[in-house]
Amino acid sequence: MQGKGLVKVLLIAVALVSVFQLCYFIPTGRVETAADNYAEVASANSLDADKKASYGIARARYLDSISSDVVFSIPLVKDYTYSELKSRQLALGLDLKGGMSAVLQVNLEELLTTLAGTNNKDETFLRALAAANERLKNSQSNFVTLFVEEYQKLGEGKKLARLFFRSELLEGINADSSDGEVERILRDKADETVGLTFTMLKERIDKLGVAQPNISLDAGRDLILVELPGIENPKRAEEFLQASAQLEFWDVYRYTDPGIMNAFQQADARLAASLRVESNETRKDSVEQIVGDSISGFDTVMQVVDVPVDPFSQGGPLLSKLALNQGQRGNPVMGLADRNQTTVISEMLNDPTVKNLFPANSKFLWTRAEAQDYNTGDPLGKYELYLIKMQPGSEKAPLEGDVVTKAAYQPDPETNQPAVSLSMDKRGAKKWAEMTTRAAQQGNREIGIVLDNEVVSAPGVRGPITGGRSSIDGNYTVQEANDFASILEVGKLPAKTQIIQKTTVGPSLGADNIKSSFTAMAIGFGLLLLFMILYYGGAGIVSIIALIVNLIFIFGALSSIGTVLTLPGIAGVVLTIGMAVDANVIIFERVREELRAGKTLLSSIADGFKNSYSAIIDANVTTLLSSFVLAYFGLGPIKGFAVVLIIGVISSLLTAVLFGKLMIDGYTSKDRNLTFWTGASKNAFANLKIDWIGKRKIAYVISGVLITAGIISMATNGFDLGVELKGGYSYNVQFADDQLTNDQVGTGLAEFFEGSAPLVKSVSTANTFQIVTDYKIEEQGQEAADEVTAALYNGVKQLTGGSYTLEQFSDAEATGIPHITASSKVGPTIADDIKKSSYQAGIIALLLIFFYIFIRFNKWQYSLGAVAALFHDSLIVLGIFSLCWKFMPFTLEIDQAFIAAILTVIGYSINDTVVVFDRIREFLGIYTNKSKDEVINMAINSTFSRTVITSFTTLLVVGILFLFGGGSI
């Protein structure tokens, strides 16, 4: 009785905590409604183009202002602020809410270059850096380790210490330090830098105005995982995450300064002369030629000859791409060029034969944003070129962003245009006063404001600016100005970050996913309820009540640990619903056995529970082992799936065994009858006498054929590898026309991807295709990603016709036109990591199960048999995916979700094996006079009903997922 009391207290406590956690939505919902009302009023007077951005900024500011206010109190217990409640609340992932996720690689190459100081030009050092960067694409090691390994290969015995012992930023290195010591110190410095980058990135994201962002650090591989549910502008988020925020203030040249325009003309002529010599291009032309001699006479005929071609007859290589300022732009603007020409022009201007034509100690920089028409404000599609003045002998700006103490969005009081106000510390204020005074005295000269080597603006100075306050304008939108201010206020990231994996999902697709997922959950739950009642009668009702309580516990637990619920997480919940009845079935089937043996109801219930505990524990522990492996190796949504599965298994044990026992004991304690069968199911699977061992050769043939066919197919047909495992870009594009086929889309796009036809697959959503390509995946930076999207846009536009812009095509909420509803990018580095992690996860899961079975059954033969069975099941699943992926009407893609599924198969498959093993062990102790074959047959027959029913109930809900869960799930 005392034990039952403790169980009741435990269950009541867990139930209260779960319900309480789920009630956090009420106070936070009130606050968010108030924020919506405030933002509506604040943005009412904004221009239509800025209204959405103004609304988002105002809402974020309201929530930020109230984040530390108490919004919910439990008298005499605790007061809760909005931010505390929000952090404890179950959040929706981007695949349910829409948004963006990214894996960022922290770039440590620049850190090592800085630490090497004057030695950073060393040839071996540079080669080692380049080799480490190349290896990083296909390695799970960190950059410092790879660099050290490459340096030791290339250095021919040279010590690492010679590069770093003079560095003022490192301690503990001298000329005699070993390579191991240097590597440890470099790694410590790298860890510190990565940690600071992670911390500052979190601060930035807090200012982005995203509700419940999820940010985590993988310190072992210098990776930062960021999930931004609900973000409406993924491109804005990308720039926000990757900007290093290196703010600089420079003096600039004017195009009217003596010799500047002449230098451009001379540069163009030099480049033309140089390239003309290298050109041997000719063309066919008809020319008049005189033929004959003095005796026979002369005649004029037309002949076709090869004529040399002057490649620059219409202008030089520089000025054919760069339109010089002739007075139509501001004074500091040198010229205009298309974005795709800026890199080529920069290379020409940095050519040593050209560079010396321009003032010494100067450098060229391009603008951050597109130039605008001064009269209409329309974008010109071109970028402006500036020439910056540097101090002799120094590449450092006279004034840098480390002096900024505060930055905020603030409209210009004269023009009402978006701008950023700055406040500086005393040192910055003094230097700023000096620069502005000098600029004003020299004829109201301009000062260039540069962020991450791109010119933001170059305002003219009309007089000295003292006090350290200033304002920056730069043709911003309201949102851009606010983001710029947020980045500057947090400060410069210690190391640059680069997106190596990215996924975006449109809000409407997220809403569709929620609808289909909960539809699947409701139908699966209903069918399961119906089956359990029809098969088990009164006991089935007990299992359904336990299942409802189980769901409350699961969602309460997920909420209490701040879990982000994703599509795989919902799949985990639905799978848990199917697996939750597993323990009930084991118990109920054992009770039925005891009843058939002639025992009383109470005695059968007591023995049924007692004799089931061993099998239940073994079955669930093995599932937990696979889930723990999945949680450790998985990223993002897959880790979420594992967490849901772990909580679901623990909660199922709690409700099925403890809560179920309490309900059954409470009901039967007053001599009330509880049925464990109905008329139709009473003798189902009873008294089976199948000779399983005698028929094993039939099973060998069937398994052998399936596995052999699968292995042959894997070797020849391969798999439909998802973008996560092979790297590349993936887009879901919804077309307005439903007449297109996969082949038509693939053929139509091929020419825009340099002749390499992308892989096109149908998606369950109407008129939607998944388009996958590895085009430009090896190229880093946002420009490459933009070029791939532009190629897709051009191809789709030619295929479909119509009038729509690239911006409209990229809008996930567009209607009536082809548009991208979701996209992802996976770089080679992360793809390789996922592949290696997948292999490791599978092997480790099998090893853990091997050792657990060995410990539980004390014989290696049990362990080997269990693992062989798991390997058998996994091979058959893999073989079917390989055999069928080319002709099935639905996707059989191998991706992270598939890896999660295989590990779940491993964990779930072992359940039945363990239950059979447990019964074999029990019968071997009872039936000592029978042969092993007889005992094994008896064990399989006695557990066959459990095998069929648990497989059926799980298949029932997974089948509903397949039919109603939509393509995403």
JSON list of N, CA and C in Angstrom, two decimals, residues 239-301:
[
{"chain": "A", "resi": 239, "resn": "GLU", "atom": "N", "xyz": [22.62, 37.64, -44.12]},
{"chain": "A", "resi": 239, "resn": "GLU", "atom": "CA", "xyz": [23.55, 38.77, -44.01]},
{"chain": "A", "resi": 239, "resn": "GLU", "atom": "C", "xyz": [23.79, 39.11, -42.55]},
{"chain": "A", "resi": 240, "resn": "PHE", "atom": "N", "xyz": [22.75, 39.02, -41.75]},
{"chain": "A", "resi": 240, "resn": "PHE", "atom": "CA", "xyz": [22.84, 39.33, -40.32]},
{"chain": "A", "resi": 240, "resn": "PHE", "atom": "C", "xyz": [23.79, 38.37, -39.61]},
{"chain": "A", "resi": 241, "resn": "LEU", "atom": "N", "xyz": [23.71, 37.10, -39.99]},
{"chain": "A", "resi": 241, "resn": "LEU", "atom": "CA", "xyz": [24.52, 36.07, -39.33]},
{"chain": "A", "resi": 241, "resn": "LEU", "atom": "C", "xyz": [25.99, 36.11, -39.75]},
{"chain": "A", "resi": 242, "resn": "GLN", "atom": "N", "xyz": [26.25, 36.51, -41.01]},
{"chain": "A", "resi": 242, "resn": "GLN", "atom": "CA", "xyz": [27.61, 36.41, -41.54]},
{"chain": "A", "resi": 242, "resn": "GLN", "atom": "C", "xyz": [28.39, 37.72, -41.51]},
{"chain": "A", "resi": 243, "resn": "ALA", "atom": "N", "xyz": [27.72, 38.84, -41.27]},
{"chain": "A", "resi": 243, "resn": "ALA", "atom": "CA", "xyz": [28.45, 40.11, -41.23]},
{"chain": "A", "resi": 243, "resn": "ALA", "atom": "C", "xyz": [29.39, 40.13, -40.03]},
{"chain": "A", "resi": 244, "resn": "SER", "atom": "N", "xyz": [30.67, 40.43, -40.27]},
{"chain": "A", "resi": 244, "resn": "SER", "atom": "CA", "xyz": [31.62, 40.44, -39.15]},
{"chain": "A", "resi": 244, "resn": "SER", "atom": "C", "xyz": [31.57, 41.76, -38.41]},
{"chain": "A", "resi": 245, "resn": "ALA", "atom": "N", "xyz": [30.95, 42.82, -39.02]},
{"chain": "A", "resi": 245, "resn": "ALA", "atom": "CA", "xyz": [30.76, 44.13, -38.39]},
{"chain": "A", "resi": 245, "resn": "ALA", "atom": "C", "xyz": [32.06, 44.86, -38.15]},
{"chain": "A", "resi": 246, "resn": "GLN", "atom": "N", "xyz": [32.95, 44.84, -39.12]},
{"chain": "A", "resi": 246, "resn": "GLN", "atom": "CA", "xyz": [34.18, 45.62, -39.03]},
{"chain": "A", "resi": 246, "resn": "GLN", "atom": "C", "xyz": [33.89, 47.01, -39.61]},
{"chain": "A", "resi": 247, "resn": "LEU", "atom": "N", "xyz": [33.60, 47.95, -38.69]},
{"chain": "A", "resi": 247, "resn": "LEU", "atom": "CA", "xyz": [33.24, 49.31, -39.08]},
{"chain": "A", "resi": 247, "resn": "LEU", "atom": "C", "xyz": [34.50, 50.19, -39.13]},
{"chain": "A", "resi": 248, "resn": "GLU", "atom": "N", "xyz": [34.65, 50.95, -40.23]},
{"chain": "A", "resi": 248, "resn": "GLU", "atom": "CA", "xyz": [35.82, 51.82, -40.41]},
{"chain": "A", "resi": 248, "resn": "GLU", "atom": "C", "xyz": [35.38, 53.16, -40.98]},
{"chain": "A", "resi": 249, "resn": "PHE", "atom": "N", "xyz": [36.14, 54.20, -40.61]},
{"chain": "A", "resi": 249, "resn": "PHE", "atom": "CA", "xyz": [35.92, 55.55, -41.14]},
{"chain": "A", "resi": 249, "resn": "PHE", "atom": "C", "xyz": [37.19, 55.98, -41.87]},
{"chain": "A", "resi": 250, "resn": "TRP", "atom": "N", "xyz": [37.04, 56.33, -43.18]},
{"chain": "A", "resi": 250, "resn": "TRP", "atom": "CA", "xyz": [38.20, 56.64, -44.01]},
{"chain": "A", "resi": 250, "resn": "TRP", "atom": "C", "xyz": [38.01, 58.00, -44.71]},
{"chain": "A", "resi": 251, "resn": "ASP", "atom": "N", "xyz": [39.14, 58.66, -44.94]},
{"chain": "A", "resi": 251, "resn": "ASP", "atom": "CA", "xyz": [39.14, 59.78, -45.88]},
{"chain": "A", "resi": 251, "resn": "ASP", "atom": "C", "xyz": [39.06, 59.20, -47.29]},
{"chain": "A", "resi": 252, "resn": "VAL", "atom": "N", "xyz": [38.41, 59.92, -48.21]},
{"chain": "A", "resi": 252, "resn": "VAL", "atom": "CA", "xyz": [38.24, 59.40, -49.57]},
{"chain": "A", "resi": 252, "resn": "VAL", "atom": "C", "xyz": [38.71, 60.43, -50.61]},
{"chain": "A", "resi": 253, "resn": "TYR", "atom": "N", "xyz": [39.08, 59.93, -51.78]},
{"chain": "A", "resi": 253, "resn": "TYR", "atom": "CA", "xyz": [39.40, 60.78, -52.92]},
{"chain": "A", "resi": 253, "resn": "TYR", "atom": "C", "xyz": [38.11, 61.15, -53.66]},
{"chain": "A", "resi": 254, "resn": "ARG", "atom": "N", "xyz": [38.18, 62.25, -54.41]},
{"chain": "A", "resi": 254, "resn": "ARG", "atom": "CA", "xyz": [37.09, 62.64, -55.30]},
{"chain": "A", "resi": 254, "resn": "ARG", "atom": "C", "xyz": [37.49, 62.35, -56.74]},
{"chain": "A", "resi": 255, "resn": "TYR", "atom": "N", "xyz": [36.50, 62.14, -57.58]},
{"chain": "A", "resi": 255, "resn": "TYR", "atom": "CA", "xyz": [36.82, 61.88, -58.99]},
{"chain": "A", "resi": 255, "resn": "TYR", "atom": "C", "xyz": [37.41, 63.12, -59.66]},
{"chain": "A", "resi": 256, "resn": "THR", "atom": "N", "xyz": [37.18, 64.28, -59.04]},
{"chain": "A", "resi": 256, "resn": "THR", "atom": "CA", "xyz": [37.70, 65.53, -59.59]},
{"chain": "A", "resi": 256, "resn": "THR", "atom": "C", "xyz": [39.12, 65.85, -59.13]},
{"chain": "A", "resi": 257, "resn": "ASP", "atom": "N", "xyz": [39.65, 65.05, -58.20]},
{"chain": "A", "resi": 257, "resn": "ASP", "atom": "CA", "xyz": [41.02, 65.31, -57.73]},
{"chain": "A", "resi": 257, "resn": "ASP", "atom": "C", "xyz": [41.99, 65.16, -58.90]},
{"chain": "A", "resi": 258, "resn": "PRO", "atom": "N", "xyz": [43.04, 65.99, -58.94]},
{"chain": "A", "resi": 258, "resn": "PRO", "atom": "CA", "xyz": [43.98, 65.99, -60.08]},
{"chain": "A", "resi": 258, "resn": "PRO", "atom": "C", "xyz": [44.54, 64.59, -60.38]},
{"chain": "A", "resi": 259, "resn": "GLY", "atom": "N", "xyz": [44.48, 64.22, -61.65]},
{"chain": "A", "resi": 259, "resn": "GLY", "atom": "CA", "xyz": [45.11, 63.00, -62.12]},
{"chain": "A", "resi": 259, "resn": "GLY", "atom": "C", "xyz": [44.30, 61.73, -61.97]},
{"chain": "A", "resi": 260, "resn": "ILE", "atom": "N", "xyz": [43.15, 61.77, -61.23]},
{"chain": "A", "resi": 260, "resn": "ILE", "atom": "CA", "xyz": [42.41, 60.54, -60.97]},
{"chain": "A", "resi": 260, "resn": "ILE", "atom": "C", "xyz": [41.78, 59.98, -62.25]},
{"chain": "A", "resi": 261, "resn": "MET", "atom": "N", "xyz": [41.02, 60.81, -62.95]},
{"chain": "A", "resi": 261, "resn": "MET", "atom": "CA", "xyz": [40.36, 60.32, -64.16]},
{"chain": "A", "resi": 261, "resn": "MET", "atom": "C", "xyz": [41.38, 59.94, -65.24]},
{"chain": "A", "resi": 262, "resn": "ASN", "atom": "N", "xyz": [42.48, 60.71, -65.31]},
{"chain": "A", "resi": 262, "resn": "ASN", "atom": "CA", "xyz": [43.55, 60.41, -66.27]},
{"chain": "A", "resi": 262, "resn": "ASN", "atom": "C", "xyz": [44.17, 59.05, -65.96]},
{"chain": "A", "resi": 263, "resn": "ALA", "atom": "N", "xyz": [44.28, 58.73, -64.66]},
{"chain": "A", "resi": 263, "resn": "ALA", "atom": "CA", "xyz": [44.85, 57.43, -64.26]},
{"chain": "A", "resi": 263, "resn": "ALA", "atom": "C", "xyz": [43.99, 56.28, -64.76]},
{"chain": "A", "resi": 264, "resn": "PHE", "atom": "N", "xyz": [42.67, 56.46, -64.71]},
{"chain": "A", "resi": 264, "resn": "PHE", "atom": "CA", "xyz": [41.78, 55.42, -65.23]},
{"chain": "A", "resi": 264, "resn": "PHE", "atom": "C", "xyz": [41.97, 55.23, -66.73]},
{"chain": "A", "resi": 265, "resn": "GLN", "atom": "N", "xyz": [42.13, 56.33, -67.47]},
{"chain": "A", "resi": 265, "resn": "GLN", "atom": "CA", "xyz": [42.33, 56.25, -68.92]},
{"chain": "A", "resi": 265, "resn": "GLN", "atom": "C", "xyz": [43.63, 55.52, -69.25]},
{"chain": "A", "resi": 266, "resn": "GLN", "atom": "N", "xyz": [44.69, 55.89, -68.50]},
{"chain": "A", "resi": 266, "resn": "GLN", "atom": "CA", "xyz": [45.99, 55.23, -68.72]},
{"chain": "A", "resi": 266, "resn": "GLN", "atom": "C", "xyz": [45.92, 53.74, -68.36]},
{"chain": "A", "resi": 267, "resn": "ALA", "atom": "N", "xyz": [45.22, 53.44, -67.27]},
{"chain": "A", "resi": 267, "resn": "ALA", "atom": "CA", "xyz": [45.09, 52.04, -66.86]},
{"chain": "A", "resi": 267, "resn": "ALA", "atom": "C", "xyz": [44.39, 51.23, -67.94]},
{"chain": "A", "resi": 268, "resn": "ASP", "atom": "N", "xyz": [43.34, 51.81, -68.50]},
{"chain": "A", "resi": 268, "resn": "ASP", "atom": "CA", "xyz": [42.60, 51.12, -69.55]},
{"chain": "A", "resi": 268, "resn": "ASP", "atom": "C", "xyz": [43.50, 50.85, -70.76]},
{"chain": "A", "resi": 269, "resn": "ALA", "atom": "N", "xyz": [44.32, 51.86, -71.13]},
{"chain": "A", "resi": 269, "resn": "ALA", "atom": "CA", "xyz": [45.21, 51.72, -72.28]},
{"chain": "A", "resi": 269, "resn": "ALA", "atom": "C", "xyz": [46.28, 50.66, -72.01]},
{"chain": "A", "resi": 270, "resn": "ARG", "atom": "N", "xyz": [46.84, 50.66, -70.81]},
{"chain": "A", "resi": 270, "resn": "ARG", "atom": "CA", "xyz": [47.89, 49.67, -70.48]},
{"chain": "A", "resi": 270, "resn": "ARG", "atom": "C", "xyz": [47.32, 48.25, -70.52]},
{"chain": "A", "resi": 271, "resn": "LEU", "atom": "N", "xyz": [46.15, 48.08, -69.94]},
{"chain": "A", "resi": 271, "resn": "LEU", "atom": "CA", "xyz": [45.55, 46.75, -69.92]},
{"chain": "A", "resi": 271, "resn": "LEU", "atom": "C", "xyz": [45.22, 46.29, -71.33]},
{"chain": "A", "resi": 272, "resn": "ALA", "atom": "N", "xyz": [44.74, 47.22, -72.15]},
{"chain": "A", "resi": 272, "resn": "ALA", "atom": "CA", "xyz": [44.41, 46.88, -73.54]},
{"chain": "A", "resi": 272, "resn": "ALA", "atom": "C", "xyz": [45.65, 46.46, -74.31]},
{"chain": "A", "resi": 273, "resn": "ALA", "atom": "N", "xyz": [46.74, 47.23, -74.13]},
{"chain": "A", "resi": 273, "resn": "ALA", "atom": "CA", "xyz": [47.98, 46.91, -74.83]},
{"chain": "A", "resi": 273, "resn": "ALA", "atom": "C", "xyz": [48.52, 45.55, -74.41]},
{"chain": "A", "resi": 274, "resn": "SER", "atom": "N", "xyz": [48.45, 45.31, -73.12]},
{"chain": "A", "resi": 274, "resn": "SER", "atom": "CA", "xyz": [48.96, 44.04, -72.58]},
{"chain": "A", "resi": 274, "resn": "SER", "atom": "C", "xyz": [48.15, 42.86, -73.10]},
{"chain": "A", "resi": 275, "resn": "LEU", "atom": "N", "xyz": [46.84, 42.99, -73.09]},
{"chain": "A", "resi": 275, "resn": "LEU", "atom": "CA", "xyz": [45.99, 41.87, -73.51]},
{"chain": "A", "resi": 275, "resn": "LEU", "atom": "C", "xyz": [45.95, 41.73, -75.03]},
{"chain": "A", "resi": 276, "resn": "ARG", "atom": "N", "xyz": [46.16, 42.84, -75.77]},
{"chain": "A", "resi": 276, "resn": "ARG", "atom": "CA", "xyz": [46.16, 42.78, -77.22]},
{"chain": "A", "resi": 276, "resn": "ARG", "atom": "C", "xyz": [47.32, 41.94, -77.72]},
{"chain": "A", "resi": 277, "resn": "VAL", "atom": "N", "xyz": [48.46, 42.07, -77.05]},
{"chain": "A", "resi": 277, "resn": "VAL", "atom": "CA", "xyz": [49.64, 41.30, -77.44]},
{"chain": "A", "resi": 277, "resn": "VAL", "atom": "C", "xyz": [49.39, 39.81, -77.27]},
{"chain": "A", "resi": 278, "resn": "GLU", "atom": "N", "xyz": [48.65, 39.48, -76.21]},
{"chain": "A", "resi": 278, "resn": "GLU", "atom": "CA", "xyz": [48.38, 38.07, -75.92]},
{"chain": "A", "resi": 278, "resn": "GLU", "atom": "C", "xyz": [47.33, 37.49, -76.86]},
{"chain": "A", "resi": 279, "resn": "SER", "atom": "N", "xyz": [46.56, 38.35, -77.49]},
{"chain": "A", "resi": 279, "resn": "SER", "atom": "CA", "xyz": [45.47, 37.86, -78.34]},
{"chain": "A", "resi": 279, "resn": "SER", "atom": "C", "xyz": [45.98, 37.53, -79.75]},
{"chain": "A", "resi": 280, "resn": "ASN", "atom": "N", "xyz": [45.67, 36.36, -80.24]},
{"chain": "A", "resi": 280, "resn": "ASN", "atom": "CA", "xyz": [46.01, 36.00, -81.62]},
{"chain": "A", "resi": 280, "resn": "ASN", "atom": "C", "xyz": [44.74, 35.64, -82.40]},
{"chain": "A", "resi": 281, "resn": "GLU", "atom": "N", "xyz": [43.63, 36.21, -81.97]},
{"chain": "A", "resi": 281, "resn": "GLU", "atom": "CA", "xyz": [42.35, 35.91, -82.60]},
{"chain": "A", "resi": 281, "resn": "GLU", "atom": "C", "xyz": [42.29, 36.53, -84.01]},
{"chain": "A", "resi": 282, "resn": "THR", "atom": "N", "xyz": [41.74, 35.80, -84.94]},
{"chain": "A", "resi": 282, "resn": "THR", "atom": "CA", "xyz": [41.56, 36.31, -86.30]},
{"chain": "A", "resi": 282, "resn": "THR", "atom": "C", "xyz": [40.14, 36.06, -86.75]},
{"chain": "A", "resi": 283, "resn": "ARG", "atom": "N", "xyz": [39.76, 36.76, -87.85]},
{"chain": "A", "resi": 283, "resn": "ARG", "atom": "CA", "xyz": [38.46, 36.53, -88.44]},
{"chain": "A", "resi": 283, "resn": "ARG", "atom": "C", "xyz": [38.61, 36.46, -89.97]},
{"chain": "A", "resi": 284, "resn": "LYS", "atom": "N", "xyz": [37.69, 35.79, -90.61]},
{"chain": "A", "resi": 284, "resn": "LYS", "atom": "CA", "xyz": [37.69, 35.70, -92.07]},
{"chain": "A", "resi": 284, "resn": "LYS", "atom": "C", "xyz": [37.11, 37.01, -92.64]},
{"chain": "A", "resi": 285, "resn": "ASP", "atom": "N", "xyz": [37.79, 37.58, -93.71]},
{"chain": "A", "resi": 285, "resn": "ASP", "atom": "CA", "xyz": [37.29, 38.80, -94.32]},
{"chain": "A", "resi": 285, "resn": "ASP", "atom": "C", "xyz": [37.63, 38.81, -95.82]},
{"chain": "A", "resi": 286, "resn": "SER", "atom": "N", "xyz": [36.80, 39.47, -96.58]},
{"chain": "A", "resi": 286, "resn": "SER", "atom": "CA", "xyz": [37.04, 39.60, -98.03]},
{"chain": "A", "resi": 286, "resn": "SER", "atom": "C", "xyz": [37.81, 40.89, -98.29]},
{"chain": "A", "resi": 287, "resn": "VAL", "atom": "N", "xyz": [38.94, 40.77, -99.00]},
{"chain": "A", "resi": 287, "resn": "VAL", "atom": "CA", "xyz": [39.74, 41.96, -99.29]},
{"chain": "A", "resi": 287, "resn": "VAL", "atom": "C", "xyz": [40.11, 41.97, -100.79]},
{"chain": "A", "resi": 288, "resn": "GLU", "atom": "N", "xyz": [40.32, 43.19, -101.30]},
{"chain": "A", "resi": 288, "resn": "GLU", "atom": "CA", "xyz": [40.75, 43.31, -102.71]},
{"chain": "A", "resi": 288, "resn": "GLU", "atom": "C", "xyz": [42.26, 43.05, -102.79]},
{"chain": "A", "resi": 289, "resn": "GLN", "atom": "N", "xyz": [42.65, 42.24, -103.77]},
{"chain": "A", "resi": 289, "resn": "GLN", "atom": "CA", "xyz": [44.07, 42.01, -103.99]},
{"chain": "A", "resi": 289, "resn": "GLN", "atom": "C", "xyz": [44.39, 42.12, -105.49]},
{"chain": "A", "resi": 290, "resn": "ILE", "atom": "N", "xyz": [45.56, 42.73, -105.81]},
{"chain": "A", "resi": 290, "resn": "ILE", "atom": "CA", "xyz": [46.01, 42.88, -107.21]},
{"chain": "A", "resi": 290, "resn": "ILE", "atom": "C", "xyz": [46.82, 41.65, -107.59]},
{"chain": "A", "resi": 291, "resn": "VAL", "atom": "N", "xyz": [46.43, 40.99, -108.68]},
{"chain": "A", "resi": 291, "resn": "VAL", "atom": "CA", "xyz": [47.13, 39.79, -109.16]},
{"chain": "A", "resi": 291, "resn": "VAL", "atom": "C", "xyz": [47.60, 40.03, -110.60]},
{"chain": "A", "resi": 292, "resn": "GLY", "atom": "N", "xyz": [48.62, 39.26, -111.01]},
{"chain": "A", "resi": 292, "resn": "GLY", "atom": "CA", "xyz": [49.14, 39.37, -112.39]},
{"chain": "A", "resi": 292, "resn": "GLY", "atom": "C", "xyz": [50.59, 39.80, -112.40]},
{"chain": "A", "resi": 293, "resn": "ASP", "atom": "N", "xyz": [51.11, 40.08, -113.62]},
{"chain": "A", "resi": 293, "resn": "ASP", "atom": "CA", "xyz": [52.50, 40.53, -113.73]},
{"chain": "A", "resi": 293, "resn": "ASP", "atom": "C", "xyz": [52.57, 41.58, -114.82]},
{"chain": "A", "resi": 294, "resn": "SER", "atom": "N", "xyz": [53.77, 42.06, -115.06]},
{"chain": "A", "resi": 294, "resn": "SER", "atom": "CA", "xyz": [53.94, 43.16, -116.03]},
{"chain": "A", "resi": 294, "resn": "SER", "atom": "C", "xyz": [53.73, 42.71, -117.47]},
{"chain": "A", "resi": 295, "resn": "ILE", "atom": "N", "xyz": [53.78, 41.42, -117.70]},
{"chain": "A", "resi": 295, "resn": "ILE", "atom": "CA", "xyz": [53.63, 40.93, -119.08]},
{"chain": "A", "resi": 295, "resn": "ILE", "atom": "C", "xyz": [52.15, 40.71, -119.39]},
{"chain": "A", "resi": 296, "resn": "SER", "atom": "N", "xyz": [51.50, 39.91, -118.53]},
{"chain": "A", "resi": 296, "resn": "SER", "atom": "CA", "xyz": [50.10, 39.57, -118.79]},
{"chain": "A", "resi": 296, "resn": "SER", "atom": "C", "xyz": [49.15, 40.67, -118.33]},
{"chain": "A", "resi": 297, "resn": "GLY", "atom": "N", "xyz": [49.65, 41.57, -117.54]},
{"chain": "A", "resi": 297, "resn": "GLY", "atom": "CA", "xyz": [48.81, 42.65, -117.04]},
{"chain": "A", "resi": 297, "resn": "GLY", "atom": "C", "xyz": [48.32, 42.38, -115.62]},
{"chain": "A", "resi": 298, "resn": "PHE", "atom": "N", "xyz": [47.73, 43.40, -115.00]},
{"chain": "A", "resi": 298, "resn": "PHE", "atom": "CA", "xyz": [47.26, 43.30, -113.59]},
{"chain": "A", "resi": 298, "resn": "PHE", "atom": "C", "xyz": [45.74, 43.33, -113.55]},
{"chain": "A", "resi": 299, "resn": "ASP", "atom": "N", "xyz": [45.22, 42.66, -112.50]},
{"chain": "A", "resi": 299, "resn": "ASP", "atom": "CA", "xyz": [43.77, 42.67, -112.32]},
{"chain": "A", "resi": 299, "resn": "ASP", "atom": "C", "xyz": [43.47, 42.70, -110.81]},
{"chain": "A", "resi": 300, "resn": "THR", "atom": "N", "xyz": [42.26, 43.16, -110.48]},
{"chain": "A", "resi": 300, "resn": "THR", "atom": "CA", "xyz": [41.84, 43.22, -109.06]},
{"chain": "A", "resi": 300, "resn": "THR", "atom": "C", "xyz": [40.80, 42.13, -108.81]},
{"chain": "A", "resi": 301, "resn": "VAL", "atom": "N", "xyz": [41.07, 41.30, -107.77]},
{"chain": "A", "resi": 301, "resn": "VAL", "atom": "CA", "xyz": [40.13, 40.23, -107.39]},
{"chain": "A", "resi": 301, "resn": "VAL", "atom": "C", "xyz": [39.86, 40.31, -105.89]}
]
